[in-house]
PDB file of C-alpha atoms in Angstrom:
ATOM      1  CA  ARG A 154      87.981-148.541  63.224  1.00 71.00           C
ATOM      2  CA  ASP A 155      90.437-147.804  60.432  1.00 72.00           C
ATOM      3  CA  LEU A 156      89.347-144.166  60.712  1.00 73.00           C
ATOM      4  CA  GLY A 157      89.974-144.036  64.452  1.00 80.00           C
ATOM      5  CA  VAL A 158      86.323-144.402  65.447  1.00 79.00           C
ATOM      6  CA  PRO A 159      85.671-146.856  68.295  1.00 83.00           C
ATOM      7  CA  VAL A 160      83.512-149.798  67.213  1.00 85.00           C
ATOM      8  CA  VAL A 161      81.726-152.539  69.128  1.00 88.00           C
ATOM      9  CA  ALA A 162      79.676-155.457  67.811  1.00 88.00           C
ATOM     10  CA  VAL A 163      76.555-156.833  69.466  1.00 90.00           C
ATOM     11  CA  GLU A 164      75.504-160.445  68.938  1.00 88.00           C
ATOM     12  CA  ARG A 165      72.557-162.198  70.524  1.00 87.00           C
ATOM     13  CA  ASP A 166      73.905-165.739  70.009  1.00 89.00           C
ATOM     14  CA  PRO A 167      77.087-166.518  71.959  1.00 89.00           C
ATOM     15  CA  ASP A 168      77.781-169.387  69.547  1.00 89.00           C
ATOM     16  CA  ALA A 169      77.393-167.352  66.337  1.00 86.00           C
ATOM     17  CA  LYS A 170      80.109-168.067  63.780  1.00 86.00           C
ATOM     18  CA  ASN A 171      80.923-164.401  63.185  1.00 84.00           C
ATOM     19  CA  ILE A 172      82.031-163.856  66.781  1.00 87.00           C
ATOM     20  CA  ALA A 173      85.318-165.637  66.081  1.00 88.00           C
ATOM     21  CA  ARG A 174      85.792-163.520  62.942  1.00 87.00           C
ATOM     22  CA  ALA A 175      85.192-160.319  64.933  1.00 86.00           C
ATOM     23  CA  LYS A 176      87.581-161.407  67.662  1.00 87.00           C
ATOM     24  CA  ASP A 177      90.241-162.275  65.064  1.00 89.00           C
ATOM     25  CA  ARG A 178      89.983-158.649  63.949  1.00 85.00           C
ATOM     26  CA  ARG A 179      90.204-157.501  67.574  1.00 87.00           C
ATOM     27  CA  LEU A 180      86.664-156.148  67.425  1.00 87.00           C
ATOM     28  CA  PRO A 181      85.003-156.107  70.849  1.00 89.00           C
ATOM     29  CA  VAL A 182      81.823-158.190  70.958  1.00 90.00           C
ATOM     30  CA  VAL A 183      79.016-157.769  73.485  1.00 91.00           C
ATOM     31  CA  ILE A 184      76.596-160.670  73.839  1.00 92.00           C
ATOM     32  CA  GLY A 185      73.119-159.199  74.050  1.00 92.00           C
ATOM     33  CA  ASP A 186      69.992-158.045  72.265  1.00 93.00           C
ATOM     34  CA  GLY A 187      70.734-154.990  70.127  1.00 92.00           C
ATOM     35  CA  SER A 188      67.088-153.930  70.211  1.00 93.00           C
ATOM     36  CA  ASP A 189      66.975-153.920  74.030  1.00 95.00           C
ATOM     37  CA  HIS A 190      67.182-150.437  75.553  1.00 94.00           C
ATOM     38  CA  ARG A 191      69.341-151.680  78.439  1.00 95.00           C
ATOM     39  CA  THR A 192      71.879-153.124  76.020  1.00 95.00           C
ATOM     40  CA  LEU A 193      71.924-149.932  73.982  1.00 95.00           C
ATOM     41  CA  ARG A 194      72.297-147.756  77.090  1.00 95.00           C
ATOM     42  CA  GLY A 195      75.137-149.996  78.286  1.00 94.00           C
ATOM     43  CA  LEU A 196      76.864-149.375  74.965  1.00 92.00           C
ATOM     44  CA  SER A 197      76.470-145.589  75.431  1.00 93.00           C
ATOM     45  CA  ILE A 198      74.201-145.270  72.405  1.00 92.00           C
ATOM     46  CA  ARG A 199      73.280-141.730  73.484  1.00 92.00           C
ATOM     47  CA  THR A 200      76.841-140.596  72.728  1.00 92.00           C
ATOM     48  CA  ALA A 201      77.455-142.831  69.704  1.00 91.00           C
ATOM     49  CA  ARG A 202      78.307-141.263  66.363  1.00 88.00           C
ATOM     50  CA  ALA A 203      76.492-143.875  64.298  1.00 88.00           C
ATOM     51  CA  LEU A 204      74.903-147.310  64.242  1.00 88.00           C
ATOM     52  CA  ALA A 205      75.056-149.972  61.533  1.00 86.00           C
ATOM     53  CA  THR A 206      72.531-152.749  61.919  1.00 85.00           C
ATOM     54  CA  VAL A 207      73.460-155.437  59.424  1.00 81.00           C
ATOM     55  CA  THR A 208      72.102-158.791  60.538  1.00 82.00           C
ATOM     56  CA  SER A 209      70.595-161.180  58.003  1.00 77.00           C
ATOM     57  CA  ASP A 210      67.181-160.612  59.638  1.00 81.00           C
ATOM     58  CA  ASP A 211      65.444-157.518  58.236  1.00 78.00           C
ATOM     59  CA  VAL A 212      62.949-157.326  61.097  1.00 81.00           C
ATOM     60  CA  GLU A 213      65.751-157.490  63.668  1.00 86.00           C
ATOM     61  CA  ASN A 214      67.603-154.694  61.881  1.00 83.00           C
ATOM     62  CA  ILE A 215      64.496-152.526  61.951  1.00 83.00           C
ATOM     63  CA  ALA A 216      63.907-153.284  65.658  1.00 88.00           C
ATOM     64  CA  VAL A 217      67.493-152.320  66.535  1.00 90.00           C
ATOM     65  CA  ALA A 218      67.294-149.114  64.512  1.00 87.00           C
ATOM     66  CA  VAL A 219      63.946-148.055  65.984  1.00 87.00           C
ATOM     67  CA  ALA A 220      65.121-148.757  69.549  1.00 92.00           C
ATOM     68  CA  ALA A 221      68.344-146.824  68.971  1.00 91.00           C
ATOM     69  CA  ARG A 222      66.476-143.909  67.363  1.00 89.00           C
ATOM     70  CA  ARG A 223      64.233-143.710  70.436  1.00 90.00           C
ATOM     71  CA  LEU A 224      67.285-143.259  72.670  1.00 93.00           C
ATOM     72  CA  HIS A 225      69.302-141.015  70.344  1.00 93.00           C
ATOM     73  CA  GLY A 226      67.126-139.047  67.933  1.00 88.00           C
ATOM     74  CA  GLY A 227      70.050-137.639  65.953  1.00 88.00           C
ATOM     75  CA  LEU A 228      71.929-140.903  65.543  1.00 88.00           C
ATOM     76  CA  HIS A 229      73.207-141.678  62.037  1.00 87.00           C
ATOM     77  CA  ILE A 230      71.900-145.139  61.159  1.00 85.00           C
ATOM     78  CA  ALA A 231      72.800-147.506  58.330  1.00 80.00           C
ATOM     79  CA  LEU A 232      70.383-150.398  58.000  1.00 77.00           C
ATOM     80  CA  ARG A 233      70.595-153.547  55.900  1.00 76.00           C
ATOM     81  CA  ALA A 234      67.265-154.502  54.332  1.00 72.00           C
ATOM     82  CA  GLY A 235      66.394-157.339  52.028  1.00 69.00           C
ATOM     83  CA  ASP A 236      64.247-156.102  49.166  1.00 63.00           C
ATOM     84  CA  GLY A 237      63.223-152.898  47.465  1.00 60.00           C
ATOM     85  CA  ASP A 238      59.734-152.785  48.979  1.00 66.00           C
ATOM     86  CA  ALA A 239      61.022-153.283  52.520  1.00 64.00           C
ATOM     87  CA  THR A 240      63.730-150.689  51.953  1.00 63.00           C
ATOM     88  CA  SER A 241      61.267-148.051  50.759  1.00 67.00           C
ATOM     89  CA  GLU A 242      58.777-148.772  53.522  1.00 71.00           C
ATOM     90  CA  VAL A 243      61.385-148.646  56.271  1.00 68.00           C
ATOM     91  CA  GLN A 244      62.762-145.334  55.035  1.00 66.00           C
ATOM     92  CA  SER A 245      59.350-143.704  54.703  1.00 71.00           C
ATOM     93  CA  LEU A 246      57.807-145.043  57.922  1.00 69.00           C
ATOM     94  CA  PHE A 247      60.656-144.781  60.388  1.00 66.00           C
ATOM     95  CA  HIS A 248      62.961-142.092  58.994  1.00 66.00           C
ATOM     96  CA  ILE A 249      65.823-144.038  60.538  1.00 66.00           C
ATOM     97  CA  GLY A 250      68.682-143.333  58.214  1.00 62.00           C
ATOM     98  CA  VAL A 251      70.335-144.998  55.281  1.00 67.00           C
ATOM     99  CA  VAL A 252      68.642-148.247  54.274  1.00 69.00           C
ATOM    100  CA  ARG A 253      70.311-150.450  51.672  1.00 73.00           C
ATOM    101  CA  ASP A 254      68.790-153.284  49.679  1.00 76.00           C
ATOM    102  CA  VAL A 255      71.646-155.781  49.775  1.00 76.00           C
ATOM    103  CA  TYR A 256      69.979-158.100  47.279  1.00 77.00           C
ATOM    104  CA  ARG A 257      69.811-155.315  44.682  1.00 81.00           C
ATOM    105  CA  ILE A 258      73.440-154.389  45.286  1.00 84.00           C
ATOM    106  CA  ALA A 259      74.652-157.981  45.057  1.00 84.00           C
ATOM    107  CA  GLY A 260      72.388-158.726  42.093  1.00 85.00           C
ATOM    108  CA  SER A 261      73.669-155.699  40.196  1.00 86.00           C
ATOM    109  CA  ALA A 262      77.281-156.645  40.890  1.00 87.00           C
ATOM    110  CA  LEU A 263      76.651-160.228  39.795  1.00 87.00           C
ATOM    111  CA  GLY A 264      74.833-159.058  36.666  1.00 86.00           C
ATOM    112  CA  ALA A 265      77.763-156.781  35.828  1.00 87.00           C
ATOM    113  CA  VAL A 266      80.217-159.665  36.170  1.00 87.00           C
ATOM    114  CA  VAL A 267      78.053-161.865  33.956  1.00 86.00           C
ATOM    115  CA  VAL A 268      78.102-159.296  31.137  1.00 83.00           C
ATOM    116  CA  GLY A 269      81.852-158.802  31.406  1.00 86.00           C
ATOM    117  CA  TYR A 270      82.574-156.070  33.940  1.00 86.00           C
ATOM    118  CA  ASP A 271      85.497-156.516  36.335  1.00 87.00           C
ATOM    119  CA  VAL A 272      83.686-155.549  39.536  1.00 89.00           C
ATOM    120  CA  ARG A 273      85.243-155.334  42.983  1.00 88.00           C
ATOM    121  CA  GLU A 274      82.452-153.406  44.707  1.00 88.00           C
ATOM    122  CA  ALA A 275      79.028-151.959  43.958  1.00 89.00           C
ATOM    123  CA  PHE A 276      77.046-149.238  45.682  1.00 88.00           C
ATOM    124  CA  PRO A 277      73.844-147.286  45.075  1.00 86.00           C
ATOM    125  CA  TYR A 278      73.778-143.512  45.017  1.00 86.00           C
ATOM    126  CA  GLN A 279      70.731-141.380  44.246  1.00 83.00           C
ATOM    127  CA  GLY A 280      68.941-144.175  42.428  1.00 80.00           C
ATOM    128  CA  THR A 281      71.891-145.298  40.314  1.00 87.00           C
ATOM    129  CA  MET A 282      74.055-148.360  40.920  1.00 88.00           C
ATOM    130  CA  TYR A 283      77.788-147.689  40.634  1.00 91.00           C
ATOM    131  CA  LEU A 284      80.537-150.238  40.106  1.00 91.00           C
ATOM    132  CA  VAL A 285      84.084-150.048  41.422  1.00 92.00           C
ATOM    133  CA  GLY A 286      86.639-151.782  39.225  1.00 88.00           C
ATOM    134  CA  GLU A 287      89.946-153.437  40.057  1.00 85.00           C
ATOM    135  CA  THR A 288      91.922-150.178  39.814  1.00 88.00           C
ATOM    136  CA  GLY A 289      89.358-148.178  41.784  1.00 89.00           C
ATOM    137  CA  GLU A 290      87.580-146.523  38.871  1.00 91.00           C
ATOM    138  CA  ILE A 291      83.899-145.857  39.500  1.00 93.00           C
ATOM    139  CA  GLU A 292      81.256-145.953  36.803  1.00 90.00           C
ATOM    140  CA  PRO A 293      77.469-146.100  36.718  1.00 91.00           C
ATOM    141  CA  PHE A 294      76.088-149.520  35.839  1.00 88.00           C
ATOM    142  CA  VAL A 295      73.520-149.750  33.105  1.00 78.00           C
ATOM    143  CA  LEU A 296      72.697-153.269  32.009  1.00 63.00           C
ATOM    144  CA  PRO A 297      73.279-153.491  28.238  1.00 59.00           C
ATOM    145  CA  ARG A 298      70.164-154.169  26.228  1.00 59.00           C
ATOM    146  CA  GLY A 299      70.067-157.292  24.096  1.00 54.00           C
ATOM    147  CA  ASN A 300      68.838-157.475  20.543  1.00 46.00           C
ATOM    148  CA  ASP A 301      65.077-157.254  20.854  1.00 45.00           C
TER     149      ASP A 301
END
């Protein structure tokens, strides 16, 4: 939204705690099943620029992405996945877009903090984890080796 791109959130549970957070940020929320074709059509998925499916349920994220891909073959998709094996399998089987292993990202950031880095963000790029420091500097993260 900060870039001027319209955004809408879809949530299956009308009592989910993140609905209030989204509404506080003036983000429109549709109550429905993001993997249901009718819901996706109602959200004009065929004309959407991109889709981010970021629930805490890996299987749900995959279902949403596959359903959206069926309706819009060229859709840019970012998908949250839980572990390296699932991430690799999803990318190779479904060809559905960018799949990120959030546990690896968070684990790398936490590991960097533990060994003394001042980390604000972390992101993977072409097999390397990068850290973003307090002043915005970006550097690749390589865990220092201990004395063997």
